[in-house]
Coordinates of C-alpha atoms in Angstrom, one line a residue:
M1 CA 6.2 -8.6 -28.1
K2 CA 2.7 -8.2 -27.6
N3 CA 2.2 -10.7 -24.9
S4 CA 5.9 -10.1 -23.2
L5 CA 4.3 -6.1 -22.6
K6 CA 1.2 -8.3 -21.2
I7 CA 2.7 -10.1 -19.0
V8 CA 5.1 -7.1 -18.3
F9 CA 1.5 -5.3 -17.4
F10 CA 0.5 -8.4 -14.7
I11 CA 3.8 -8.4 -13.1
A12 CA 4.1 -4.6 -12.6
S13 CA 0.6 -4.0 -11.4
L14 CA 1.3 -5.9 -8.1
S15 CA 1.8 -3.3 -5.6
A16 CA -0.5 -2.8 -2.8
F17 CA -1.8 0.2 -4.5
S18 CA -0.5 -0.1 -8.3
Q19 CA 2.2 2.3 -9.0
S20 CA 3.1 0.6 -12.7
P21 CA 2.9 3.2 -15.6
W22 CA 1.7 0.5 -18.3
T23 CA -2.2 0.7 -18.4
K24 CA -5.1 -2.2 -19.8
E25 CA -6.3 -1.7 -23.4
K26 CA -10.2 -0.3 -23.9
K27 CA -12.7 -2.2 -22.4
D28 CA -10.0 -5.0 -20.3
L29 CA -10.1 -5.3 -16.8
F30 CA -7.4 -6.7 -14.4
L31 CA -7.9 -7.5 -10.9
N32 CA -5.8 -8.4 -7.8
L33 CA -7.5 -10.3 -4.9
S34 CA -5.0 -10.2 -2.1
Y35 CA -4.4 -10.5 1.8
T36 CA -1.9 -9.3 4.0
S37 CA -0.5 -9.5 7.5
I38 CA 1.0 -7.8 10.2
A39 CA 0.6 -10.1 13.1
N40 CA 1.0 -9.7 16.8
Y41 CA 3.3 -6.7 17.0
N42 CA 3.7 -4.2 20.1
E43 CA 7.1 -2.0 18.8
L44 CA 6.9 1.0 16.6
F45 CA 9.6 3.5 15.0
G46 CA 9.6 6.3 16.4
D47 CA 12.6 8.8 18.0
P48 CA 13.2 6.5 19.9
D49 CA 11.3 3.6 19.0
Y50 CA 8.4 2.5 21.3
K51 CA 6.0 0.1 23.1
T52 CA 2.5 0.0 22.2
E53 CA -0.4 -0.2 24.8
K54 CA -1.5 -3.8 23.0
N55 CA -0.6 -6.7 21.0
I56 CA -1.8 -5.8 17.8
T57 CA -2.6 -7.8 14.5
D58 CA -3.7 -5.7 11.3
K59 CA -5.1 -7.9 8.4
T60 CA -6.4 -6.4 5.2
Y61 CA -8.3 -8.5 2.6
Q62 CA -8.0 -6.1 -0.6
I63 CA -9.4 -6.1 -4.0
Y64 CA -7.3 -3.8 -6.5
G65 CA -8.5 -3.0 -10.1
E66 CA -8.1 -1.6 -13.6
Y67 CA -10.2 -1.1 -16.4
G68 CA -9.4 0.7 -19.8
L69 CA -11.4 3.3 -20.9
T70 CA -9.7 3.8 -24.1
N71 CA -5.6 2.6 -24.7
K72 CA -3.8 5.0 -22.9
T73 CA -6.6 6.0 -20.2
A74 CA -7.7 3.7 -17.0
F75 CA -9.7 3.8 -13.6
V76 CA -8.2 2.5 -11.1
F77 CA -9.6 0.9 -8.0
N78 CA -8.8 -0.1 -4.7
I79 CA -11.2 -1.6 -1.7
P80 CA -9.3 -2.6 1.5
L81 CA -11.5 -4.3 4.3
K82 CA -9.3 -4.1 7.8
S83 CA -9.5 -7.0 10.7
I84 CA -7.4 -5.4 13.5
K85 CA -7.3 -7.3 16.7
T86 CA -5.6 -5.9 19.8
E87 CA -5.0 -7.9 23.1
D88 CA -3.5 -7.3 26.6
T89 CA 0.6 -6.5 26.7
N90 CA 2.9 -6.5 30.0
N91 CA 4.9 -3.3 28.3
L92 CA 2.3 -0.9 31.0
I93 CA -0.8 -0.2 32.5
S94 CA -3.3 1.0 30.1
N95 CA -7.3 2.0 30.6
L96 CA -7.9 0.9 26.5
D97 CA -10.1 -1.9 26.1
S98 CA -8.7 -4.9 24.2
G99 CA -11.1 -6.0 21.3
S100 CA -11.4 -6.0 17.6
K101 CA -12.8 -4.5 14.7
T102 CA -13.4 -5.3 10.8
A103 CA -14.3 -2.7 8.8
F104 CA -13.5 -1.2 5.2
G105 CA -10.5 0.8 5.2
N106 CA -9.6 4.1 3.1
I107 CA -11.3 2.9 -0.4
S108 CA -9.3 4.8 -3.2
L109 CA -10.4 5.5 -6.7
G110 CA -8.3 7.1 -9.5
L111 CA -7.3 8.1 -13.2
K112 CA -4.0 7.2 -14.8
H113 CA -3.0 8.5 -18.5
Q114 CA -0.4 7.4 -20.1
F115 CA 1.6 10.3 -21.4
Y116 CA 4.6 8.6 -23.9
N117 CA 5.5 5.1 -24.7
K118 CA 8.4 4.6 -27.4
N119 CA 10.7 2.3 -25.6
W120 CA 10.0 4.1 -22.0
V121 CA 6.8 4.3 -20.6
I122 CA 5.7 7.5 -18.6
S123 CA 2.6 7.8 -17.0
G124 CA 1.0 10.4 -14.8
Q125 CA -2.1 9.2 -12.3
L126 CA -4.2 10.7 -9.5
V127 CA -6.0 8.6 -6.9
T128 CA -7.9 9.9 -4.1
E129 CA -9.0 8.0 -0.7
L130 CA -12.2 8.4 0.4
N131 CA -12.6 8.8 4.4
T132 CA -14.3 5.3 4.5
S133 CA -12.1 3.8 7.5
S134 CA -13.9 3.4 10.9
F135 CA -12.9 4.5 14.4
K136 CA -13.4 2.4 17.6
E137 CA -13.3 4.3 20.8
N138 CA -13.0 2.0 23.8
T139 CA -10.1 0.1 21.9
K140 CA -8.6 3.2 19.6
I141 CA -8.7 0.9 16.6
R142 CA -8.8 3.1 13.5
T143 CA -9.2 1.0 10.1
G144 CA -8.0 3.9 8.1
Y145 CA -6.9 7.7 8.0
D146 CA -9.7 9.7 9.0
A147 CA -8.8 12.3 5.7
F148 CA -9.4 12.5 2.0
T149 CA -5.9 12.2 0.5
F150 CA -5.0 13.2 -2.7
T151 CA -2.0 11.3 -4.5
P152 CA -0.4 12.9 -7.6
Q153 CA 2.4 10.7 -8.9
L154 CA 4.5 10.4 -12.0
L155 CA 5.2 7.0 -13.4
I156 CA 8.5 5.6 -15.4
G157 CA 9.0 2.1 -17.0
K158 CA 10.7 0.3 -19.6
S159 CA 10.3 -3.5 -20.2
F160 CA 13.7 -5.2 -21.2
G161 CA 12.0 -8.6 -22.7
K162 CA 12.7 -10.9 -19.2
T163 CA 12.9 -8.0 -16.9
F164 CA 11.3 -4.9 -15.7
L165 CA 12.1 -1.6 -14.1
Q166 CA 9.6 1.2 -13.0
T167 CA 9.6 3.8 -10.7
Q168 CA 7.1 6.7 -9.4
I169 CA 7.4 9.8 -7.4
G170 CA 4.3 11.4 -5.9
A171 CA 3.0 13.0 -2.9
D172 CA 0.5 12.4 -0.4
I173 CA -1.7 15.7 0.5
R174 CA -4.2 14.7 3.2
T175 CA -7.1 16.4 4.9
N176 CA -7.9 17.1 8.3
D177 CA -4.7 17.9 9.9
Y178 CA -2.9 15.1 9.3
S179 CA 1.0 15.9 8.1
N180 CA 1.6 15.4 4.4
N181 CA 3.9 13.2 2.0
F182 CA 6.8 13.0 -0.2
K183 CA 6.9 9.1 -1.7
I184 CA 9.4 7.4 -4.0
G185 CA 10.2 3.4 -4.8
G186 CA 11.0 1.6 -7.8
E187 CA 10.9 -1.9 -8.2
F188 CA 13.0 -4.4 -10.7
G189 CA 12.1 -7.8 -11.7
G190 CA 13.1 -10.6 -13.8
K191 CA 11.7 -14.2 -15.2
I192 CA 13.9 -16.9 -13.4
S193 CA 11.9 -19.7 -14.9
K194 CA 8.7 -20.5 -17.3
N195 CA 6.6 -19.5 -15.1
I196 CA 8.1 -17.6 -12.2
W197 CA 9.1 -13.8 -11.9
L198 CA 10.9 -12.9 -8.8
I199 CA 10.8 -8.6 -7.9
G200 CA 12.7 -6.8 -5.7
F201 CA 11.6 -3.2 -4.4
V202 CA 12.3 -0.3 -2.6
D203 CA 9.2 2.5 -1.4
I204 CA 9.8 5.5 1.0
V205 CA 7.7 7.8 2.2
K206 CA 8.4 10.9 4.1
N207 CA 6.6 13.8 5.6
I208 CA 7.1 17.3 4.4
D209 CA 5.4 18.6 7.3
N210 CA 3.9 17.9 11.0
G211 CA 0.4 16.9 11.4
V212 CA -2.3 17.2 14.7
Y213 CA -2.7 13.8 16.8
K214 CA -6.1 13.4 17.6
T215 CA -8.1 13.5 20.8
G216 CA -6.8 10.4 23.0
E217 CA -4.3 9.2 20.3
I218 CA -1.4 10.3 22.7
N219 CA -0.8 8.8 25.8
P220 CA 0.1 11.0 28.8
Q221 CA 2.4 8.9 30.2
T222 CA 4.8 8.5 27.7
L223 CA 3.8 11.1 25.0
T224 CA 3.8 8.5 22.3
P225 CA 0.9 7.1 20.3
R226 CA -1.4 4.7 22.7
N227 CA -1.3 2.0 19.5
G228 CA -0.3 3.9 16.2
L229 CA -2.9 2.7 13.5
Y230 CA -3.2 5.6 10.8
V231 CA -2.2 8.6 13.0
T232 CA -0.6 11.4 12.1
D233 CA 2.9 11.9 11.2
Q234 CA 4.0 8.3 10.2
E235 CA 7.0 7.5 7.4
Y236 CA 8.7 4.8 6.5
G237 CA 11.6 2.9 4.1
A238 CA 10.6 -0.2 3.1
Y239 CA 11.8 -2.7 0.7
G240 CA 11.2 -6.2 -0.1
L241 CA 10.4 -8.9 -2.4
K242 CA 7.8 -10.6 -4.2
G243 CA 7.5 -14.2 -5.9
I244 CA 4.9 -14.6 -8.5
L245 CA 4.0 -17.6 -10.2
Q246 CA 2.1 -16.8 -13.9
L247 CA -0.4 -19.1 -15.2
C248 CA -1.5 -17.0 -18.6
D249 CA -3.8 -15.0 -17.8
L250 CA -4.2 -16.6 -14.4
G251 CA -1.5 -15.8 -11.6
I252 CA -0.5 -16.2 -7.7
T253 CA 2.0 -13.8 -5.6
T254 CA 3.6 -14.0 -2.6
S255 CA 5.8 -10.9 -1.3
F256 CA 6.9 -10.1 2.2
A257 CA 8.3 -6.0 3.3
N258 CA 10.8 -4.9 6.1
A259 CA 11.1 -1.0 7.1
F260 CA 14.9 0.1 7.2
F261 CA 13.2 3.4 9.2
G262 CA 9.9 4.7 9.9
N263 CA 8.0 6.9 12.4
N264 CA 5.0 5.6 14.2
V265 CA 4.9 2.4 11.7
P266 CA 5.0 -1.2 12.9
K267 CA 8.7 -2.9 13.3
K268 CA 7.3 -6.0 12.1
T269 CA 7.5 -7.6 8.5
A270 CA 4.3 -7.7 6.7
F271 CA 3.4 -11.1 4.5
S272 CA 0.9 -10.8 1.4
I273 CA -0.5 -13.3 -1.1
G274 CA -2.9 -12.9 -3.5
I275 CA -4.2 -14.1 -6.9
F276 CA -4.8 -11.6 -9.7
N277 CA -6.3 -12.2 -13.3
T278 CA -7.7 -10.4 -16.3
F279 CA -11.0 -10.3 -18.2

């Protein structure tokens, strides 16, 4: 049973920023290194949907980690390195320069505490996204939100042996006049062979108020965000699938995600690949 729960922890901890209610044991370290790409897009969800002024390729190199401070409390962190490139498009005449920028996104630090672990697991998590992103004026490339974000969440999960279920509910509370969000989601996965897991997931993020666009983000002709990179009033409903190859403490994961609704987010599939281990 202990080995089964250990594997469930690995699998459940592979979200972009973990939503798993399971915590590491004291002094154990879990690391997940991943790469995500949204390639060559120029259309965003809106009301109606709209085109960006440039074609955009958005790549993220990311380290997620969780360290057991006690058997019930863990320190969690996420360090994203963004690489964003914009190129000319035939949509409209633009005075934006094409270009690229590689810099940190919003680095996240937080604590997760397990309140209950009898059949079902219930935990709470509080994460702070730091204002560590960068902005390039002539291209309007932004690598993260120009704000601090505080994210309290309630996490619930259950292992069924070769399957598991986890769900979460919470909010993103942002500074600097950005909109705040309500968020809810979940995952269900199962072992389909000796070393392979398949997991489906849904994530929904909805605005609960309206924020203020930063200077220069809105195109004066179309009154839409010029490239939609980490602007205010972003929301989405996303679904996706993960495949995981489990090799003892080491594993490899790949996934895709699509949005079925949104605002100011790409109408393009995101692909990810990663490797994880525990120490």
